[in-house]
């Protein structure tokens, strides 16, 4: 056979395979507002950068008439490409082929591209749109999931792993995204749950829709399983591209620097953003924007545990991870969810060589029976553990309140912050003046002719003596009390001189975080 005929046959086979589940299945997919697997990859990657592999892989099912069925590519598209010119490995489940169900060869394609990502030390992106395990392939489908979970775990902290949920992701399938670093969801398209509404109704008699059970908004607002929420697939892909501009390819590299830009000071000026009344809330995100290049702050988990803010920005062109209490929500207290949220982000930054800047303004941990019974001790300890084990540069700025365990947990010098600065408005103490005065001066207040006036007097006395930054500074726990307007320049200096920081931890197999 001539080369021309061979090439023509190849093209014919490719055309057949590239049609996926066929015209009707594609039409049905689009009717639900979803792109096809290949359209998604093309939309996400740089133009003409995608190279597909294993197009002609066939399924391994033999029972239940599977041997007579042709499933193009076995329902998953895999390959390599670039985002912002940076290399990535990618897979996208094709719902038009057997509902994107995962059989043995489907899983083999995914694990093969995962192995490539690890060998090449490049990020892995998985686009999930699958009805779950292919029942006809029995235990081989479960084995496939297990192989994926194992690789997710091995790749954790080595290469960035991104999960994009663009359809159903149910049962055991949800554990792969849960093991990855960032999960993206799209409103009315993404669905994640262990057991679906029908099972819940059968077992528990409870009725709930898919959207209410595990829709995108639920995962982004309530469970915290999703890190980024969007209203369309294209918006989701734009978010992923933006994330990639802040993070490195792997745990050996640092994120590429960008040209340095000043903050947009007309919009974000500390003097105008920070209230003079110590009890007045303010938006900590505006303070971050007043400090970073071009006032550009990329927030992570914006809708979940809003009493703490995490995200990426640049200072003098270099990526920095920010962790900050949010006084606008629950006065910025730490609780179960906010501790989990911050601790995981700190560990990502530490794994991928991203320095941490912590902004502190909190009255402490949230009191209450619900929090105690939900395990605030264990969850709160995650924050202490994450900061203590982190060896990247750690710079802390105390803006206002830093009371009790909250002061320690928010990257104090005792957890080995490299530099701790405090604004003159900082109040560093065991607890707030009101509570402290009631305990310390209990008898004096009780026996006074006018207890209320005595309480006010004692609160004032306590504030003057302890609720300031100078007592901590006198012990060397604060490196400098600074003019707020100097914060950006001091942070940049601290980050620059810490850029080659080296810190050794005790030799061990691994630590045991309070999971």
Short mmCIF file of C-alpha atoms in Angstrom, two decimals, residues 167-501:
data_model
loop_
_atom_site.label_atom_id
_atom_site.label_comp_id
_atom_site.label_asym_id
_atom_site.label_seq_id
_atom_site.Cartn_x
_atom_site.Cartn_y
_atom_site.Cartn_z
CA UNK A 167 -20.33 17.71 34.64
CA UNK A 168 -21.08 14.95 37.12
CA UNK A 169 -18.29 13.69 39.36
CA UNK A 170 -19.84 11.16 41.72
CA UNK A 171 -19.00 8.26 43.96
CA UNK A 172 -15.35 7.29 44.23
CA UNK A 173 -14.50 9.63 41.36
CA UNK A 174 -14.71 12.66 43.67
CA UNK A 175 -11.62 11.61 45.58
CA UNK A 176 -9.26 12.42 42.74
CA UNK A 177 -10.25 16.13 42.73
CA UNK A 178 -10.16 16.09 46.53
CA UNK A 179 -6.52 14.98 46.38
CA UNK A 180 -5.53 17.74 43.95
CA UNK A 181 -4.45 21.29 44.76
CA UNK A 182 -7.21 23.40 43.22
CA UNK A 183 -10.75 22.49 42.17
CA UNK A 184 -12.68 24.66 39.68
CA UNK A 185 -16.49 24.49 39.36
CA UNK A 186 -19.06 26.12 37.08
CA UNK A 187 -22.55 27.11 38.18
CA UNK A 188 -25.35 24.75 37.07
CA UNK A 189 -22.82 22.44 35.33
CA UNK A 190 -20.62 20.97 38.09
CA UNK A 191 -22.01 18.26 40.39
CA UNK A 192 -19.98 16.50 43.09
CA UNK A 193 -21.22 14.01 45.68
CA UNK A 194 -20.40 10.61 47.16
CA UNK A 195 -23.97 9.32 46.99
CA UNK A 196 -26.61 10.89 44.76
CA UNK A 197 -30.13 12.06 45.58
CA UNK A 198 -31.70 8.70 44.69
CA UNK A 199 -29.49 6.76 47.11
CA UNK A 200 -30.09 9.33 49.85
CA UNK A 201 -33.83 9.07 49.32
CA UNK A 202 -33.73 5.26 49.42
CA UNK A 203 -31.49 4.97 52.47
CA UNK A 204 -32.53 7.98 54.54
CA UNK A 205 -35.87 9.03 53.08
CA UNK A 206 -34.51 12.53 52.48
CA UNK A 207 -35.28 14.35 49.23
CA UNK A 208 -32.84 16.80 47.69
CA UNK A 209 -31.92 17.89 44.17
CA UNK A 210 -28.46 17.31 42.61
CA UNK A 211 -27.83 21.05 42.65
CA UNK A 212 -28.74 21.42 46.32
CA UNK A 213 -26.73 18.35 47.25
CA UNK A 214 -23.47 18.97 45.42
CA UNK A 215 -23.82 21.79 42.91
CA UNK A 216 -21.06 24.30 42.20
CA UNK A 217 -22.29 26.91 44.67
CA UNK A 218 -22.61 24.33 47.47
CA UNK A 219 -19.03 23.15 46.86
CA UNK A 220 -17.67 26.70 46.72
CA UNK A 221 -19.64 28.21 49.63
CA UNK A 222 -20.42 25.46 52.12
CA UNK A 223 -18.18 22.41 51.77
CA UNK A 224 -15.00 24.19 50.68
CA UNK A 225 -14.29 21.38 48.20
CA UNK A 226 -14.05 23.91 45.35
CA UNK A 227 -11.51 26.73 45.25
CA UNK A 228 -12.85 28.69 42.27
CA UNK A 229 -16.45 29.32 41.18
CA UNK A 230 -17.50 30.68 37.78
CA UNK A 231 -20.64 31.21 35.75
CA UNK A 232 -19.44 29.70 32.47
CA UNK A 233 -16.86 27.27 31.16
CA UNK A 234 -14.95 30.06 29.43
CA UNK A 235 -14.80 32.10 32.65
CA UNK A 236 -13.52 28.97 34.39
CA UNK A 237 -10.72 28.55 31.82
CA UNK A 238 -9.75 32.22 32.23
CA UNK A 239 -9.45 31.63 35.99
CA UNK A 240 -7.14 28.64 35.39
CA UNK A 241 -4.92 30.69 33.05
CA UNK A 242 -4.72 33.41 35.69
CA UNK A 243 -3.79 30.91 38.40
CA UNK A 244 -1.01 29.54 36.20
CA UNK A 245 0.52 33.01 35.95
CA UNK A 246 1.16 32.92 39.74
CA UNK A 247 2.48 29.40 40.35
CA UNK A 248 5.61 27.50 39.24
CA UNK A 249 5.66 24.33 37.12
CA UNK A 250 6.94 22.15 39.92
CA UNK A 251 8.42 22.11 43.42
CA UNK A 252 11.98 22.76 42.20
CA UNK A 253 11.24 26.00 40.41
CA UNK A 254 9.96 29.35 41.57
CA UNK A 255 7.12 31.18 39.85
CA UNK A 256 8.38 33.31 36.96
CA UNK A 257 8.73 37.02 37.86
CA UNK A 258 6.75 39.75 36.14
CA UNK A 259 7.69 43.41 35.62
CA UNK A 260 7.39 45.35 38.88
CA UNK A 261 4.38 47.68 39.14
CA UNK A 262 3.33 50.11 41.90
CA UNK A 263 -0.08 49.70 43.59
CA UNK A 264 -2.96 51.78 42.25
CA UNK A 265 -2.69 54.25 45.11
CA UNK A 266 -5.54 56.48 44.01
CA UNK A 267 -7.96 53.64 44.65
CA UNK A 268 -6.13 51.84 47.44
CA UNK A 269 -4.41 54.01 50.03
CA UNK A 270 -3.94 52.64 53.54
CA UNK A 271 -4.69 55.97 55.20
CA UNK A 272 -8.10 56.01 53.55
CA UNK A 273 -8.88 52.31 53.97
CA UNK A 274 -7.91 51.65 57.58
CA UNK A 275 -10.46 53.04 60.09
CA UNK A 276 -9.38 55.10 63.09
CA UNK A 277 -12.09 53.50 65.24
CA UNK A 278 -10.59 50.18 66.45
CA UNK A 279 -14.03 48.56 66.49
CA UNK A 280 -14.92 49.49 62.93
CA UNK A 281 -14.59 46.68 60.36
CA UNK A 282 -12.83 47.12 57.02
CA UNK A 283 -12.11 44.97 53.98
CA UNK A 284 -8.69 43.37 54.40
CA UNK A 285 -8.62 42.68 50.64
CA UNK A 286 -8.35 46.43 50.04
CA UNK A 287 -5.37 46.58 52.41
CA UNK A 288 -3.74 43.77 50.41
CA UNK A 289 -4.47 45.66 47.17
CA UNK A 290 -2.81 48.75 48.65
CA UNK A 291 0.39 46.74 49.13
CA UNK A 292 0.78 44.63 45.99
CA UNK A 293 1.84 45.23 42.41
CA UNK A 294 -0.86 46.90 40.33
CA UNK A 295 -3.25 46.25 43.27
CA UNK A 296 -3.85 42.86 41.64
CA UNK A 297 -4.99 40.24 44.16
CA UNK A 298 -6.13 36.77 42.98
CA UNK A 299 -8.29 35.39 45.78
CA UNK A 300 -8.62 31.64 46.42
CA UNK A 301 -11.78 30.13 47.99
CA UNK A 302 -13.42 33.55 47.92
CA UNK A 303 -16.84 32.19 48.90
CA UNK A 304 -15.80 29.78 51.67
CA UNK A 305 -14.87 30.63 55.29
CA UNK A 306 -14.81 34.32 54.45
CA UNK A 307 -13.47 35.27 57.89
CA UNK A 308 -10.03 34.51 56.47
CA UNK A 309 -8.70 35.62 53.08
CA UNK A 310 -6.12 33.69 51.08
CA UNK A 311 -4.72 34.27 47.61
CA UNK A 312 -1.86 35.23 45.35
CA UNK A 313 -0.39 38.59 44.41
CA UNK A 314 2.99 39.97 43.37
CA UNK A 315 5.40 42.23 45.18
CA UNK A 316 8.23 43.75 43.13
CA UNK A 317 7.23 41.31 40.37
CA UNK A 318 7.44 38.11 42.47
CA UNK A 319 4.56 35.85 43.51
CA UNK A 320 3.55 36.00 47.17
CA UNK A 321 0.86 34.02 49.03
CA UNK A 322 -1.29 36.16 51.33
CA UNK A 323 -3.11 34.93 54.44
CA UNK A 324 -5.17 37.58 56.22
CA UNK A 325 -7.95 37.81 58.79
CA UNK A 326 -11.08 39.48 57.41
CA UNK A 327 -12.51 41.92 60.02
CA UNK A 328 -15.69 42.27 57.92
CA UNK A 329 -16.74 38.66 58.65
CA UNK A 330 -17.03 37.43 62.26
CA UNK A 331 -14.40 40.05 63.17
CA UNK A 332 -11.83 37.83 61.46
CA UNK A 333 -11.92 35.06 64.10
CA UNK A 334 -10.38 31.67 63.45
CA UNK A 335 -12.77 28.72 63.41
CA UNK A 336 -12.85 25.18 62.03
CA UNK A 337 -13.31 26.11 58.36
CA UNK A 338 -11.01 29.14 58.25
CA UNK A 339 -8.23 27.14 59.94
CA UNK A 340 -8.58 24.35 57.36
CA UNK A 341 -8.67 26.85 54.50
CA UNK A 342 -5.56 28.74 55.58
CA UNK A 343 -3.57 25.65 56.59
CA UNK A 344 -3.99 23.95 53.21
CA UNK A 345 -3.03 27.13 51.35
CA UNK A 346 0.08 27.58 53.50
CA UNK A 347 1.16 24.02 52.71
CA UNK A 348 0.67 24.62 48.96
CA UNK A 349 2.79 27.78 49.09
CA UNK A 350 5.47 26.04 51.10
CA UNK A 351 5.56 23.06 48.71
CA UNK A 352 5.93 25.31 45.67
CA UNK A 353 8.42 27.89 46.98
CA UNK A 354 5.96 30.76 47.31
CA UNK A 355 6.77 33.19 50.18
CA UNK A 356 4.00 33.93 52.67
CA UNK A 357 2.81 37.29 53.94
CA UNK A 358 0.36 37.19 56.86
CA UNK A 359 -1.80 40.15 57.87
CA UNK A 360 -3.18 39.87 61.41
CA UNK A 361 -6.32 41.38 62.89
CA UNK A 362 -8.38 38.93 64.95
CA UNK A 363 -9.85 38.63 68.45
CA UNK A 364 -8.85 34.93 68.64
CA UNK A 365 -10.58 31.59 68.02
CA UNK A 366 -14.38 31.54 67.77
CA UNK A 367 -15.90 30.37 71.07
CA UNK A 368 -18.99 28.17 71.27
CA UNK A 369 -20.33 24.67 71.76
CA UNK A 370 -20.68 24.10 68.00
CA UNK A 371 -17.04 24.94 67.36
CA UNK A 372 -15.78 22.85 70.27
CA UNK A 373 -17.85 19.85 69.20
CA UNK A 374 -16.80 20.34 65.56
CA UNK A 375 -13.19 19.92 66.64
CA UNK A 376 -11.84 23.47 66.62
CA UNK A 377 -8.89 22.21 68.70
CA UNK A 378 -7.81 19.76 66.00
CA UNK A 379 -8.62 22.03 63.06
CA UNK A 380 -7.05 25.07 64.69
CA UNK A 381 -3.89 23.05 65.28
CA UNK A 382 -3.57 22.55 61.52
CA UNK A 383 -2.77 26.24 61.18
CA UNK A 384 -0.06 26.04 63.84
CA UNK A 385 1.37 22.94 62.17
CA UNK A 386 1.37 24.43 58.67
CA UNK A 387 3.10 27.65 59.66
CA UNK A 388 5.61 25.81 61.87
CA UNK A 389 6.66 23.34 59.17
CA UNK A 390 6.83 25.97 56.39
CA UNK A 391 10.37 26.91 55.40
CA UNK A 392 9.58 29.52 52.74
CA UNK A 393 10.08 33.18 53.73
CA UNK A 394 7.36 34.13 56.22
CA UNK A 395 6.62 37.79 56.92
CA UNK A 396 3.89 38.89 59.35
CA UNK A 397 2.28 42.29 59.82
CA UNK A 398 0.01 42.87 62.83
CA UNK A 399 -2.47 45.59 61.94
CA UNK A 400 -4.78 45.72 64.91
CA UNK A 401 -5.97 42.91 67.23
CA UNK A 402 -3.77 39.90 67.93
CA UNK A 403 -5.22 38.22 70.97
CA UNK A 404 -4.55 34.91 72.66
CA UNK A 405 -4.08 31.78 70.59
CA UNK A 406 -4.93 33.75 67.48
CA UNK A 407 -1.80 35.86 67.95
CA UNK A 408 0.35 32.74 68.13
CA UNK A 409 -1.40 30.90 65.26
CA UNK A 410 -1.19 33.75 62.72
CA UNK A 411 2.49 33.21 62.00
CA UNK A 412 3.97 34.77 65.13
CA UNK A 413 7.71 34.86 65.71
CA UNK A 414 7.21 31.81 67.95
CA UNK A 415 6.22 29.77 64.85
CA UNK A 416 9.39 31.06 63.18
CA UNK A 417 8.17 33.99 61.14
CA UNK A 418 11.27 35.55 59.64
CA UNK A 419 10.09 39.10 60.22
CA UNK A 420 7.18 40.40 62.32
CA UNK A 421 6.12 44.00 61.90
CA UNK A 422 3.37 45.78 63.82
CA UNK A 423 1.48 48.94 63.08
CA UNK A 424 1.21 51.38 66.01
CA UNK A 425 -2.49 50.44 66.15
CA UNK A 426 -1.63 46.82 67.03
CA UNK A 427 -3.06 45.34 70.23
CA UNK A 428 -1.10 42.25 71.26
CA UNK A 429 -2.37 40.62 74.44
CA UNK A 430 -3.76 37.44 75.97
CA UNK A 431 -7.30 38.68 75.42
CA UNK A 432 -9.30 41.83 74.65
CA UNK A 433 -9.24 44.68 77.20
CA UNK A 434 -12.89 44.22 78.19
CA UNK A 435 -12.52 40.54 79.05
CA UNK A 436 -9.13 40.96 80.67
CA UNK A 437 -10.27 43.86 82.88
CA UNK A 438 -13.28 41.84 84.08
CA UNK A 439 -10.98 39.05 85.22
CA UNK A 440 -7.98 40.97 86.56
CA UNK A 441 -10.00 43.65 88.34
CA UNK A 442 -13.02 41.48 89.22
CA UNK A 443 -13.06 42.36 92.94
CA UNK A 444 -12.29 46.05 92.45
CA UNK A 445 -15.14 46.37 89.96
CA UNK A 446 -17.53 44.33 92.11
CA UNK A 447 -16.81 46.35 95.27
CA UNK A 448 -16.78 49.78 93.60
CA UNK A 449 -19.57 52.26 94.33
CA UNK A 450 -20.06 52.66 90.58
CA UNK A 451 -19.03 49.34 89.00
CA UNK A 452 -19.61 50.51 85.41
CA UNK A 453 -17.36 53.52 85.81
CA UNK A 454 -14.73 51.41 87.55
CA UNK A 455 -14.88 48.86 84.69
CA UNK A 456 -14.34 51.62 82.11
CA UNK A 457 -11.43 52.98 84.10
CA UNK A 458 -9.82 49.53 84.39
CA UNK A 459 -10.35 48.78 80.70
CA UNK A 460 -8.60 52.03 79.85
CA UNK A 461 -5.81 51.17 82.28
CA UNK A 462 -5.37 47.73 80.70
CA UNK A 463 -5.35 49.17 77.18
CA UNK A 464 -2.66 51.67 78.03
CA UNK A 465 -0.51 49.04 79.68
CA UNK A 466 -0.93 45.96 77.48
CA UNK A 467 -3.11 46.52 74.38
CA UNK A 468 -0.36 47.97 72.23
CA UNK A 469 2.61 46.67 70.23
CA UNK A 470 5.31 47.97 72.53
CA UNK A 471 5.20 45.27 75.24
CA UNK A 472 5.72 42.54 72.59
CA UNK A 473 8.39 44.72 70.95
CA UNK A 474 10.17 45.07 74.30
CA UNK A 475 10.56 41.28 74.42
CA UNK A 476 11.75 41.14 70.81
CA UNK A 477 8.64 39.31 69.61
CA UNK A 478 8.05 42.17 67.16
CA UNK A 479 10.97 43.15 64.96
CA UNK A 480 9.75 46.67 64.26
CA UNK A 481 6.77 48.91 64.94
CA UNK A 482 6.27 50.64 61.62
CA UNK A 483 4.41 53.47 59.97
CA UNK A 484 1.63 51.78 57.93
CA UNK A 485 2.63 53.80 54.87
CA UNK A 486 6.02 52.05 54.93
CA UNK A 487 4.51 48.54 54.88
CA UNK A 488 5.00 47.80 51.16
CA UNK A 489 8.63 48.92 51.08
CA UNK A 490 9.45 46.95 54.24
CA UNK A 491 7.71 43.83 52.94
CA UNK A 492 9.58 44.01 49.64
CA UNK A 493 12.88 44.46 51.46
CA UNK A 494 12.13 41.53 53.80
CA UNK A 495 11.14 39.31 50.86
CA UNK A 496 14.21 40.25 48.85
CA UNK A 497 16.69 39.50 51.61
CA UNK A 498 14.85 36.24 52.41
CA UNK A 499 14.79 35.01 48.82
CA UNK A 500 17.67 32.55 49.37
CA UNK A 501 16.57 31.58 52.85
#
